[in-house]
Amino acid sequence: MRKRHEFSPRRFWAIVVKEFIQMRRDRLTFLMMLSMPLMQLILFGYAINSDPRHLPAGVLMGDHGPQARTLLHAIGNSSYFTFVRELDTEQEGRAAIARGEIQFLISIPENFTRDLLRGDRPTLLIEADGTDPAAIGNAVSTSRLLLNSAMRHDFQGPLGYLSGGPDPIDLRIQTLYNPEGITRYNIVPGLMGVVLTMTMIMITGLGITRERERGTMENLLSMPAHPAEVLIGKIIPYILLGYIQVGLILGTAYGLFHVPMMGSLALLLAAAFVFIIANLAMGITFSTLAKNQLQAVQMAYFFFLPSIMLSGFMFPFRGMPRWAQCLGEVLPLTHFLRITRGIMLKGNGLPEVWPQLWPIMLFAALVLVIGVKRYRQTLD
Amino acid sequence: MADELAINVHGMTKRFGDLTAVDHVDLVVRAGEICGFLGPNGSGKTTFIRMLCGLLRADEGSGTCLGYDVTTESETIKRHVGYMTQRFSFWDDLSIAENLDFVARMYFIKNRRPAVRETIERLGLAERRNQLAGQLSGGWKQRLALAACMIHQPRLLLLDEPTAGVDPKARREFWEEIHRLAGEGLTFLIATHYMDEAERCHRLAFILKGRLLAHGMMGEVIGQARLTTWSVSGPDLLKLAERLRGNPAVEQAVPFGNMLHVSSPDAAALERAIAPFHTKPYEWHRIDSGLEDVFIHFMDQSKDNVSL
């Protein structure tokens, strides 16, 4: 019944031009959008070192035999541990961990040397402060290697019989194992997705709610404009802004952090397009729900936090419980992280990328349908 | 052509939840007329105007605007109507020229650039064309808004309290412009709550709490009230006003400068009420009721109706 008018490229272009001018005028936002990727890269790339070394350790010496000494030297010489003190009792050690004075307590049991030589596989206990698993993960994972290589030297000649068979020392580690060693290589490609998620959702949400808050939406609606002209016209400048961010991140990743680019840059940029659209769609949908700009920002954060937590950016994806993984699979960032890491680090091509790309497309399509449906052409 | 109806709507109703913002309002305005749309704040003026130009969907009601159906052809109506919002709603962060250029593009104006340049020159803003709209004073914003909502040469202009926050000189110039344009055949529906502005309109519609209380040409509206008004001058009018107000036959006793206007719908009762004061030094004259007397009368009446 209601007469629908056609999408007009001319009106669409009028809106694009207007949005570009407004973006140019709002220098503060523009500069923030450009400096955010750089700031995050430097924070995550340099300041936040997720492979911390020289972690303070204490030792409980139950045995002073030569093999125990060798072991201690080897541990102390590795860059992961630094012995800060020797402790007399188990309780003292636990208290030191509780205070945060030491992060590890290494206990060498009584008769360690005797049992070792007998082939009785004495237990070496490393207790780790698990409050920050990411911090201790690498130190813990190296300790077994460390132990074996240190002992190999001792187990020559007369002690040669100990070098065969199972490990001569029963190493027990009391902490969670961090399965995926997070490195700079892992973080920098991931940051691209994180920065895009944050900025794209927020800028679209703000752009549309601002029109409503200032009353200019009433004016726009009183003109004969098609909703698609308004929505697409508004997001074109943001797509461009997203690509500037991608360029900045890739440039910094390559120039400053020497992250390799094993796969196709074109494929990465194409995947980024899909990802940017998905986030802009989310921003549009939020803007149809938000009553003002503050609410739009709150909603952006509401979406951003789980994205950063559950996507595998902050914590290893496989380390999360099942339900969290299921939630994570819904988020575009999860898939985009796998795409960027895959393309940049493993040199993946389209066949490997596709299984991660279509979930983002599906997400974008669903959210866009909701957004366009909710975008009202009237003020009702 | 002269009898063409620019607005012809009946039973227009809009509800927001339990609140009926506009309650079965009929309005007929001929082409080339200036219709003043009066009513206190929150009476439903803005809601009614928004329904006319398709910004709100009417819950009930039907009719035409410029000959197009208000319920089904709002997109066509938008192309021929200029709507000036109550609050300045052009883009503060675009310059004067950019705002006009955007509007011109949206309406597919032929020879866009000359049209924009001409508008800017007519406004006398040629030197400030690159100034941001947000930096303009209230009067200039209003002139820019009027120029922008007329760039597509609409046949009907809906102006929602266009002179709020504008100084008297700018207001006078604004009304002169409106009359000039009406002379060229444009139709105006102007929401206002200034009585002096209402007196500049050809036709009036008075709305209160969403209901249309009076509607017609200026003289008709005043006639509908059947109000009798006396003017009195003399010493200590304030005390006189107080004594008169105590009499139920006197509906209003309002000071106007050195005079007091005393009105009532019942002429005979009013004459009896003022008879005791028909002595020196008071001087009484029967005068024509003014628009303000009439509107206050309508508002008082509607209050009585509500309380019944």
XYZ file of C-alpha atoms in Angstrom:
688
model
C 0.000 0.000 0.000
C 2.698 2.434 1.117
C 4.568 3.709 -1.908
C 8.233 2.796 -1.828
C 10.609 4.910 -3.777
C 13.730 3.669 -5.474
C 17.286 3.733 -4.236
C 18.958 6.724 -5.842
C 22.730 6.785 -6.445
C 22.623 10.584 -6.473
C 21.134 10.947 -3.019
C 23.395 8.166 -1.811
C 26.388 10.133 -3.058
C 25.096 13.303 -1.378
C 25.191 11.461 1.940
C 28.667 10.079 1.304
C 29.968 13.595 0.622
C 28.298 14.946 3.757
C 29.759 12.168 5.900
C 33.265 12.764 4.567
C 33.046 16.455 5.356
C 31.775 15.719 8.853
C 34.531 13.183 9.420
C 37.121 15.727 8.347
C 35.661 18.324 10.734
C 35.719 15.990 13.712
C 39.502 15.915 13.916
C 39.683 14.563 17.435
C 37.769 11.400 16.608
C 39.691 10.991 13.385
C 43.044 11.277 15.127
C 41.932 8.894 17.844
C 40.893 6.354 15.271
C 44.314 6.587 13.676
C 46.323 6.564 16.866
C 44.402 3.712 18.454
C 45.983 0.969 16.315
C 49.447 2.395 16.875
C 48.954 2.795 20.593
C 47.591 -0.703 20.994
C 50.335 -2.203 18.889
C 53.021 -0.585 20.971
C 51.309 -1.475 24.242
C 50.703 -5.074 23.297
C 53.824 -5.479 21.267
C 56.347 -3.948 23.627
C 55.023 -3.076 27.034
C 52.880 -6.125 27.565
C 55.358 -8.920 27.289
C 53.514 -12.162 27.474
C 56.711 -14.181 27.634
C 58.054 -12.875 30.881
C 61.442 -14.067 32.052
C 63.579 -13.802 35.198
C 60.672 -14.802 37.341
C 61.568 -14.939 41.014
C 61.950 -18.453 42.383
C 62.728 -19.926 45.765
C 64.272 -23.274 46.494
C 63.754 -25.807 49.257
C 66.980 -27.770 49.490
C 66.296 -31.210 50.985
C 69.525 -32.586 49.536
C 72.909 -31.085 48.806
C 74.348 -33.821 46.575
C 76.206 -33.020 43.310
C 73.243 -33.843 41.057
C 70.969 -31.561 43.057
C 73.515 -28.781 42.626
C 73.773 -29.391 38.872
C 70.028 -29.165 38.622
C 69.860 -25.955 40.559
C 72.565 -24.368 38.453
C 70.805 -25.307 35.259
C 67.531 -23.822 36.452
C 69.243 -20.705 37.727
C 71.136 -20.236 34.474
C 68.022 -20.348 32.325
C 66.618 -16.934 31.650
C 63.211 -17.940 32.939
C 64.040 -18.327 36.615
C 66.042 -16.247 39.018
C 66.672 -17.670 42.453
C 65.950 -15.041 45.004
C 66.192 -17.062 48.204
C 66.592 -20.438 49.801
C 63.853 -21.555 52.098
C 63.958 -23.887 55.051
C 60.432 -25.247 55.259
C 57.557 -25.889 52.962
C 55.403 -23.457 54.951
C 57.935 -20.702 54.551
C 57.937 -21.309 50.827
C 54.165 -21.213 50.526
C 54.069 -17.977 52.482
C 56.611 -16.437 50.142
C 54.418 -17.349 47.163
C 51.372 -15.967 48.891
C 53.143 -12.681 49.446
C 54.147 -12.602 45.803
C 57.798 -12.531 46.758
C 58.485 -15.575 44.623
C 56.482 -16.970 41.756
C 57.925 -20.465 41.895
C 58.909 -22.800 44.674
C 61.230 -25.591 43.638
C 61.467 -28.428 46.147
C 64.364 -30.873 45.994
C 63.397 -33.771 48.253
C 65.626 -35.477 50.829
C 67.822 -38.227 49.439
C 67.370 -36.773 45.948
C 70.864 -37.763 44.808
C 70.671 -41.255 46.362
C 67.308 -42.051 44.807
C 68.393 -40.653 41.474
C 71.465 -42.836 41.332
C 69.451 -45.874 42.329
C 67.110 -45.184 39.430
C 64.178 -44.672 41.813
C 63.016 -41.540 39.930
C 62.893 -39.020 42.759
C 60.150 -36.381 42.575
C 61.093 -32.813 41.783
C 58.184 -30.536 42.669
C 57.758 -27.130 41.112
C 54.938 -25.135 42.607
C 53.920 -22.124 40.579
C 51.844 -19.081 41.391
C 48.956 -19.713 39.027
C 47.214 -16.387 39.525
C 48.636 -15.239 36.228
C 48.896 -18.357 34.101
C 49.968 -16.422 31.057
C 52.954 -15.069 32.944
C 54.303 -18.391 34.127
C 53.255 -20.555 31.209
C 56.459 -20.458 29.273
C 58.699 -20.822 32.277
C 56.795 -23.925 33.282
C 56.879 -25.447 29.859
C 60.606 -24.983 29.541
C 61.478 -26.552 32.862
C 61.152 -30.141 31.655
C 63.402 -29.511 28.682
C 65.785 -27.695 30.943
C 65.932 -30.582 33.348
C 66.666 -33.189 30.715
C 69.380 -31.222 28.989
C 71.042 -30.374 32.308
C 71.092 -33.985 33.435
C 72.272 -35.378 30.138
C 75.691 -33.938 30.869
C 75.878 -35.654 34.248
C 74.537 -38.951 32.990
C 77.594 -39.843 31.032
C 80.278 -42.401 31.868
C 79.492 -44.321 35.019
C 75.987 -42.868 35.296
C 75.241 -43.734 31.683
C 72.674 -46.316 32.721
C 70.330 -43.500 33.729
C 70.187 -41.850 30.312
C 68.082 -44.583 28.738
C 64.492 -45.395 29.619
C 62.027 -43.045 31.218
C 63.028 -39.670 32.615
C 65.213 -40.241 35.633
C 63.446 -37.467 37.512
C 59.748 -37.424 38.162
C 58.977 -33.778 37.509
C 55.680 -32.594 38.983
C 54.364 -29.172 38.213
C 51.485 -27.823 40.179
C 49.889 -25.257 37.951
C 47.845 -24.915 34.822
C 49.544 -25.552 31.585
C 49.305 -22.808 29.068
C 49.045 -24.692 25.796
C 49.537 -21.904 23.297
C 52.666 -19.882 23.709
C 51.544 -16.296 23.075
C 54.136 -14.342 21.221
C 54.328 -11.062 19.468
C 53.742 -12.857 16.195
C 50.527 -14.088 17.546
C 49.386 -10.772 18.985
C 50.138 -8.326 16.224
C 47.969 -9.963 13.533
C 45.272 -10.409 16.148
C 45.347 -6.742 17.055
C 44.106 -5.837 13.625
C 40.820 -7.560 14.393
C 40.628 -6.112 17.888
C 41.178 -2.528 16.744
C 38.688 -2.878 13.904
C 36.054 -4.366 16.208
C 36.369 -1.549 18.676
C 36.519 1.393 16.322
C 34.118 0.276 13.609
C 31.250 -0.552 15.961
C 31.692 2.574 17.971
C 32.039 5.007 15.091
C 28.917 3.746 13.294
C 26.919 3.620 16.481
C 27.931 7.182 17.275
C 27.446 8.453 13.737
C 23.816 7.435 13.600
C 22.792 8.156 17.192
C 24.433 11.584 16.901
C 22.017 12.484 14.104
C 19.152 11.444 16.313
C 20.458 13.220 19.394
C 21.096 16.519 17.611
C 17.709 16.434 15.894
C 19.223 16.320 12.419
C 17.701 12.878 11.871
C 14.270 14.518 11.854
C 15.488 16.748 9.073
C 17.014 13.854 7.142
C 13.804 11.837 7.462
C 11.708 14.735 6.225
C 13.709 14.607 3.000
C 12.891 11.972 0.412
C 15.792 9.686 1.339
C 15.767 5.908 1.076
C 17.005 4.121 4.244
C 19.633 2.241 2.251
C 20.984 5.516 0.873
C 21.386 6.851 4.383
C 22.867 3.699 5.908
C 25.266 2.769 3.104
C 26.172 6.396 2.522
C 27.104 6.738 6.170
C 29.310 3.647 6.329
C 31.382 4.239 3.184
C 33.752 6.695 4.905
C 34.061 4.285 7.817
C 35.101 1.455 5.507
C 37.845 3.700 4.223
C 38.858 4.566 7.769
C 38.984 0.847 8.579
C 41.379 0.280 5.695
C 43.613 3.090 6.879
C 43.785 1.307 10.231
C 44.572 -2.006 8.537
C 47.330 -0.306 6.588
C 48.799 1.244 9.722
C 48.776 -2.063 11.570
C 50.259 -4.056 8.723
C 52.925 -1.410 8.182
C 53.867 -1.384 11.846
C 53.719 -5.163 12.095
C 56.131 -5.455 9.243
C 58.389 -2.503 9.950
C 58.546 -2.510 13.726
C 57.841 -6.058 14.779
C 59.063 -7.945 11.719
C 55.970 -10.097 11.637
C 56.198 -12.175 8.468
C 53.609 -12.021 5.715
C 53.556 -15.569 4.436
C 50.238 -15.489 2.544
C 48.496 -13.216 0.079
C 48.003 -9.570 1.041
C 45.043 -9.324 -1.336
C 43.308 -12.196 0.407
C 43.906 -10.539 3.761
C 42.451 -7.249 2.543
C 39.435 -9.042 1.092
C 38.824 -10.855 4.372
C 39.221 -7.534 6.179
C 36.430 -6.095 4.023
C 34.015 -8.796 5.137
C 35.064 -8.290 8.731
C 34.696 -4.493 8.569
C 31.190 -4.888 7.106
C 30.240 -7.301 9.894
C 31.297 -4.783 12.530
C 29.646 -1.837 10.815
C 26.444 -3.869 10.630
C 26.704 -4.471 14.357
C 27.204 -0.735 14.888
C 24.120 0.090 12.816
C 22.041 -2.374 14.791
C 23.274 -0.940 18.078
C 22.468 2.559 16.886
C 18.866 1.530 16.225
C 18.637 0.289 19.818
C 20.518 3.099 21.555
C 18.674 6.213 22.621
C 21.757 8.406 22.746
C 25.456 8.419 22.040
C 26.373 7.292 25.530
C 24.253 4.186 25.184
C 25.815 3.487 21.804
C 29.269 3.553 23.381
C 28.102 1.298 26.200
C 26.721 -1.200 23.722
C 29.954 -1.127 21.745
C 31.829 -2.064 24.906
C 29.252 -4.667 25.744
C 30.118 -6.354 22.468
C 33.810 -5.567 22.507
C 34.656 -7.124 25.868
C 33.413 -10.659 25.124
C 34.988 -10.349 21.699
C 38.399 -9.690 23.155
C 37.953 -12.297 25.913
C 36.423 -15.184 24.029
C 37.952 -14.850 20.599
C 41.295 -16.323 21.555
C 42.988 -12.946 21.521
C 43.479 -12.696 25.241
C 43.327 -16.335 26.266
C 44.126 -19.409 24.223
C 40.873 -20.494 22.597
C 41.377 -24.184 23.345
C 42.024 -23.397 26.972
C 38.486 -22.069 27.423
C 35.573 -24.170 28.679
C 33.224 -25.640 26.118
C 30.435 -23.079 26.557
C 32.862 -20.197 26.188
C 34.202 -21.712 23.003
C 30.664 -21.985 21.642
C 30.059 -18.311 22.392
C 33.394 -17.462 20.872
C 32.537 -19.245 17.635
C 29.657 -16.814 17.106
C 31.871 -13.735 17.281
C 33.381 -12.425 14.055
C 36.636 -11.571 15.822
C 37.311 -15.251 16.627
C 37.241 -16.174 12.965
C 39.064 -13.099 11.825
C 41.903 -13.828 14.258
C 42.290 -17.268 12.759
C 42.229 -15.769 9.277
C 44.866 -13.123 9.930
C 47.146 -15.463 11.847
C 46.648 -18.122 9.215
C 47.413 -15.851 6.292
C 50.274 -13.953 7.871
C 52.016 -16.708 9.783
C 51.084 -19.926 8.027
C 50.610 -18.626 4.493
C 47.068 -19.946 4.248
C 45.152 -19.543 1.003
C 41.448 -19.280 0.274
C 40.681 -22.996 0.864
C 41.978 -22.750 4.423
C 40.499 -19.302 4.996
C 37.001 -20.043 3.689
C 35.806 -22.102 6.685
C 36.521 -19.027 8.836
C 35.186 -16.501 6.348
C 31.637 -17.708 5.858
C 30.736 -17.520 9.565
C 31.659 -13.809 9.458
C 29.519 -13.334 6.354
C 26.612 -15.095 7.997
C 26.975 -12.930 11.090
C 27.103 -9.747 8.988
C 24.038 -10.740 6.985
C 21.939 -11.596 10.040
C 22.897 -8.478 11.958
C 22.370 -6.246 8.930
C 18.867 -7.608 8.424
C 18.027 -6.782 12.040
C 19.599 -3.340 11.725
C 17.825 -2.370 8.503
C 14.525 -3.738 9.809
C 14.847 -1.704 12.970
C 16.022 1.450 11.216
C 12.877 3.500 11.176
C 11.892 5.796 8.406
C 9.575 7.609 10.746
C 10.023 8.994 14.222
C 7.440 6.584 15.705
C -6.699 27.376 -8.437
C -7.513 29.782 -5.640
C -9.913 27.276 -4.131
C -7.389 24.466 -4.209
C -6.901 22.930 -0.788
C -3.304 22.594 0.292
C -4.226 20.724 3.462
C -7.452 18.810 3.835
C -7.298 16.229 6.604
C -9.913 14.732 8.885
C -9.838 12.858 12.159
C -6.051 12.845 12.447
C -5.152 10.941 15.596
C -1.838 9.915 17.110
C -1.398 7.952 20.298
C 1.804 7.302 22.217
C 0.900 4.477 24.572
C -1.903 5.759 26.796
C -1.406 9.364 25.768
C -3.431 10.686 22.865
C -1.171 13.422 21.529
C -3.476 14.411 18.679
C -7.150 13.582 18.991
C -9.276 13.629 15.839
C -8.082 16.924 14.428
C -9.577 18.242 11.176
C -7.781 20.954 9.264
C -8.513 22.640 5.961
C -6.107 25.212 4.542
C -6.436 26.774 1.084
C -3.472 27.225 -1.211
C -1.747 30.549 -0.625
C -3.017 30.930 2.917
C -0.986 31.423 6.051
C -2.476 29.256 8.738
C -1.422 29.925 12.314
C -1.357 26.813 14.411
C -1.757 27.846 18.008
C -1.620 26.091 21.288
C 0.424 25.901 24.462
C 3.494 23.700 24.774
C 2.716 19.999 24.619
C -0.673 20.528 22.986
C 0.166 18.335 19.986
C 1.225 20.907 17.386
C 4.533 19.246 16.530
C 2.996 15.774 16.420
C 0.317 16.968 14.014
C 2.858 18.610 11.720
C 5.018 15.485 11.751
C 2.036 13.402 10.675
C 1.388 15.755 7.766
C 4.873 15.355 6.365
C 5.154 11.617 6.924
C 7.523 11.637 9.895
C 4.917 9.965 12.054
C 2.279 7.502 11.026
C -1.249 8.530 11.968
C -3.188 5.969 14.012
C -6.440 7.266 12.588
C -7.503 9.863 10.098
C -7.283 10.484 6.402
C -7.075 13.242 3.886
C -4.766 14.915 1.468
C -1.797 17.195 1.570
C -1.227 19.040 -1.759
C -3.630 16.515 -3.229
C -1.604 13.477 -2.137
C -2.917 10.949 0.319
C -1.308 11.554 3.722
C -1.387 7.898 4.700
C -0.013 6.307 1.536
C 1.847 8.960 -0.427
C 4.098 10.454 2.210
C 7.183 10.006 0.013
C 5.647 12.170 -2.695
C 4.464 14.686 -0.119
C 8.021 14.970 1.222
C 9.199 16.144 -2.191
C 6.760 19.052 -2.287
C 6.747 20.082 1.341
C 9.332 22.038 3.259
C 9.511 21.272 6.957
C 11.342 23.519 9.360
C 11.825 21.808 12.670
C 11.335 23.494 16.015
C 14.976 22.991 16.918
C 17.655 23.933 14.383
C 18.221 20.637 12.626
C 20.831 21.357 10.008
C 24.337 20.118 10.488
C 26.350 22.236 12.892
C 29.605 20.815 11.586
C 28.856 21.624 7.957
C 29.309 25.123 6.615
C 26.390 27.199 5.335
C 27.274 26.335 1.748
C 27.748 22.641 2.507
C 24.397 22.400 4.266
C 22.583 23.991 1.350
C 24.514 21.897 -1.137
C 23.563 18.709 0.707
C 19.881 19.603 0.732
C 20.027 20.553 -2.949
C 21.554 17.183 -3.802
C 18.932 15.331 -1.795
C 16.144 16.959 -3.801
C 17.856 16.613 -7.213
C 17.932 20.366 -7.770
C 18.758 21.185 -11.375
C 21.728 23.525 -11.734
C 22.593 22.843 -8.146
C 25.596 25.107 -7.804
C 23.913 28.269 -9.150
C 20.846 27.506 -7.038
C 22.943 27.244 -3.882
C 24.905 30.372 -4.750
C 21.709 32.288 -5.388
C 20.208 31.201 -2.093
C 23.320 32.263 -0.219
C 23.312 35.642 -1.926
C 19.636 36.175 -1.254
C 20.330 35.451 2.418
C 23.150 37.975 2.345
C 25.568 35.346 3.581
C 27.949 35.367 0.614
C 30.924 36.364 2.748
C 30.147 33.838 5.448
C 29.352 30.935 3.170
C 32.185 28.856 4.613
C 31.285 29.529 8.217
C 30.044 26.501 10.157
C 26.295 26.537 10.685
C 26.772 25.792 14.385
C 28.505 29.155 14.844
C 25.572 31.209 13.561
C 23.375 33.245 15.886
C 19.761 32.214 16.502
C 18.364 34.639 13.940
C 20.773 33.562 11.231
C 20.200 29.900 11.950
C 16.494 30.465 11.479
C 17.039 32.253 8.168
C 19.376 29.523 6.983
C 16.867 26.844 7.978
C 14.068 28.614 6.129
C 16.222 29.030 3.026
C 17.317 25.386 3.183
C 13.828 23.988 3.485
C 12.749 26.122 0.526
C 15.571 25.257 -1.838
C 13.488 22.608 -3.579
C 10.673 25.109 -4.127
C 8.022 23.406 -2.034
C 4.361 24.312 -2.393
C 3.647 23.949 1.293
C 5.827 24.987 4.201
C 5.355 23.535 7.654
C 7.137 25.738 10.169
C 7.307 24.591 13.760
C 7.767 27.583 16.081
C 10.076 29.243 13.607
C 10.652 32.415 15.612
C 11.505 30.943 18.997
C 14.631 32.686 20.257
C 14.675 35.291 17.476
C 14.839 39.020 18.182
C 11.873 41.306 17.285
C 13.520 42.873 14.244
C 14.426 39.506 12.733
C 10.914 38.297 13.535
C 9.347 41.195 11.670
C 11.567 40.590 8.659
C 10.719 36.922 8.813
C 6.987 37.627 8.697
C 7.377 40.063 5.844
C 9.135 37.317 3.924
C 6.355 34.858 4.736
C 3.703 37.229 3.436
C 5.665 37.905 0.278
C 5.969 34.159 -0.365
C 2.301 33.566 0.391
C 1.552 36.209 -2.213
C 3.429 34.047 -4.695
C 1.100 31.148 -3.913
C 2.943 29.255 -1.189
C 0.902 27.837 1.633
C 2.086 28.029 5.228
C 1.214 26.182 8.376
C 3.028 27.937 11.199
C 3.004 26.659 14.756
C 3.453 29.413 17.284
C 2.400 30.538 20.694
C 2.938 34.231 20.133
C -0.367 36.092 19.829
C 1.101 38.929 17.780
C 2.233 36.340 15.227
C -1.174 34.698 15.226
C -2.645 38.069 14.271
C -0.514 38.081 11.133
C -2.118 34.865 9.854
C -5.073 34.534 7.507
C -6.412 31.479 9.171
C -6.100 30.084 12.671
C -6.371 26.702 14.281
C -6.253 26.454 18.033
C -5.299 23.146 19.561
C -5.243 22.170 23.228
C -4.358 18.774 24.694
C -4.547 17.283 21.211
C -8.069 18.568 20.538
C -8.945 21.252 18.016
C -10.837 23.959 19.926
C -11.353 26.532 17.204
C -10.605 26.699 13.528
C -11.334 29.230 10.837
C -10.483 32.632 9.428
C -9.342 35.199 11.970
C -12.789 36.910 12.285
C -14.597 33.585 12.420
C -12.514 32.326 15.311
C -13.114 35.492 17.277
C -16.810 35.332 16.366
C -17.064 31.712 17.514
C -16.131 32.752 21.012
C -19.126 35.184 21.276
C -17.106 37.100 23.796
C -17.987 40.566 25.074
C -15.101 42.729 26.189
C -15.059 46.060 27.974
C -12.050 48.219 28.473
C -11.805 50.399 31.551
C -9.331 53.078 32.571
C -8.996 54.865 35.866
C -7.073 54.806 39.153
C -5.967 51.678 41.012
C -7.043 49.200 38.354
C -5.378 46.336 40.180
C -7.839 46.558 43.044
C -10.717 46.884 40.600
C -9.511 43.772 38.741
C -9.473 41.805 41.972
C -13.015 42.835 42.862
C -14.273 42.048 39.375
C -12.654 38.620 39.353
C -14.607 37.761 42.469
C -17.804 38.007 40.414
C -18.627 34.732 38.609
C -20.094 36.655 35.676
C -16.626 38.017 34.862
C -14.488 35.479 33.073
C -11.358 37.555 32.579
C -10.036 40.849 33.960
C -6.611 41.364 32.439
C -4.465 44.505 32.594
C -3.272 45.905 29.246
C -0.993 48.829 29.934
C -3.155 51.588 31.522
C -6.327 49.673 30.757
C -8.111 46.698 32.082
C -9.885 44.317 29.684
C -12.932 42.685 31.194
C -14.537 39.855 29.226
C -17.301 37.309 29.493
C -19.312 35.160 27.080
C -22.530 36.410 28.679
C -22.942 40.080 27.670
C -25.954 40.782 29.875
C -24.453 39.253 33.002
C -21.216 41.142 32.384
C -23.091 44.426 32.096
C -24.821 43.773 35.422
C -21.498 42.879 36.996
C -19.753 46.067 35.945
C -22.753 48.387 36.538
C -21.726 49.240 40.161
C -18.374 50.519 38.861
C -19.856 52.655 36.052
C -18.999 55.756 38.032
C -16.318 58.435 37.943
C -13.357 58.237 37.782
C -13.681 54.985 35.771
C -14.190 55.254 32.020
C -15.727 52.290 30.253
C -15.695 51.409 26.559
C -17.070 48.403 24.758
C -14.276 47.044 22.507
C -13.734 44.165 20.077
C -12.392 41.086 21.766
C -8.757 40.416 20.974
C -7.258 37.128 19.972
C -5.646 36.661 23.335
C -8.956 37.202 25.166
C -10.513 34.648 22.874
C -7.834 32.040 23.419
C -7.821 32.378 27.142
C -11.582 32.010 26.980
C -11.202 28.795 24.975
C -8.648 27.454 27.408
C -10.833 28.241 30.431
C -13.789 26.589 28.762
C -11.814 23.477 27.989
C -10.686 23.341 31.619
C -14.347 23.349 32.680
C -15.100 20.578 30.233
C -12.274 18.469 31.555
C -13.373 18.903 35.140
C -16.961 17.909 34.310
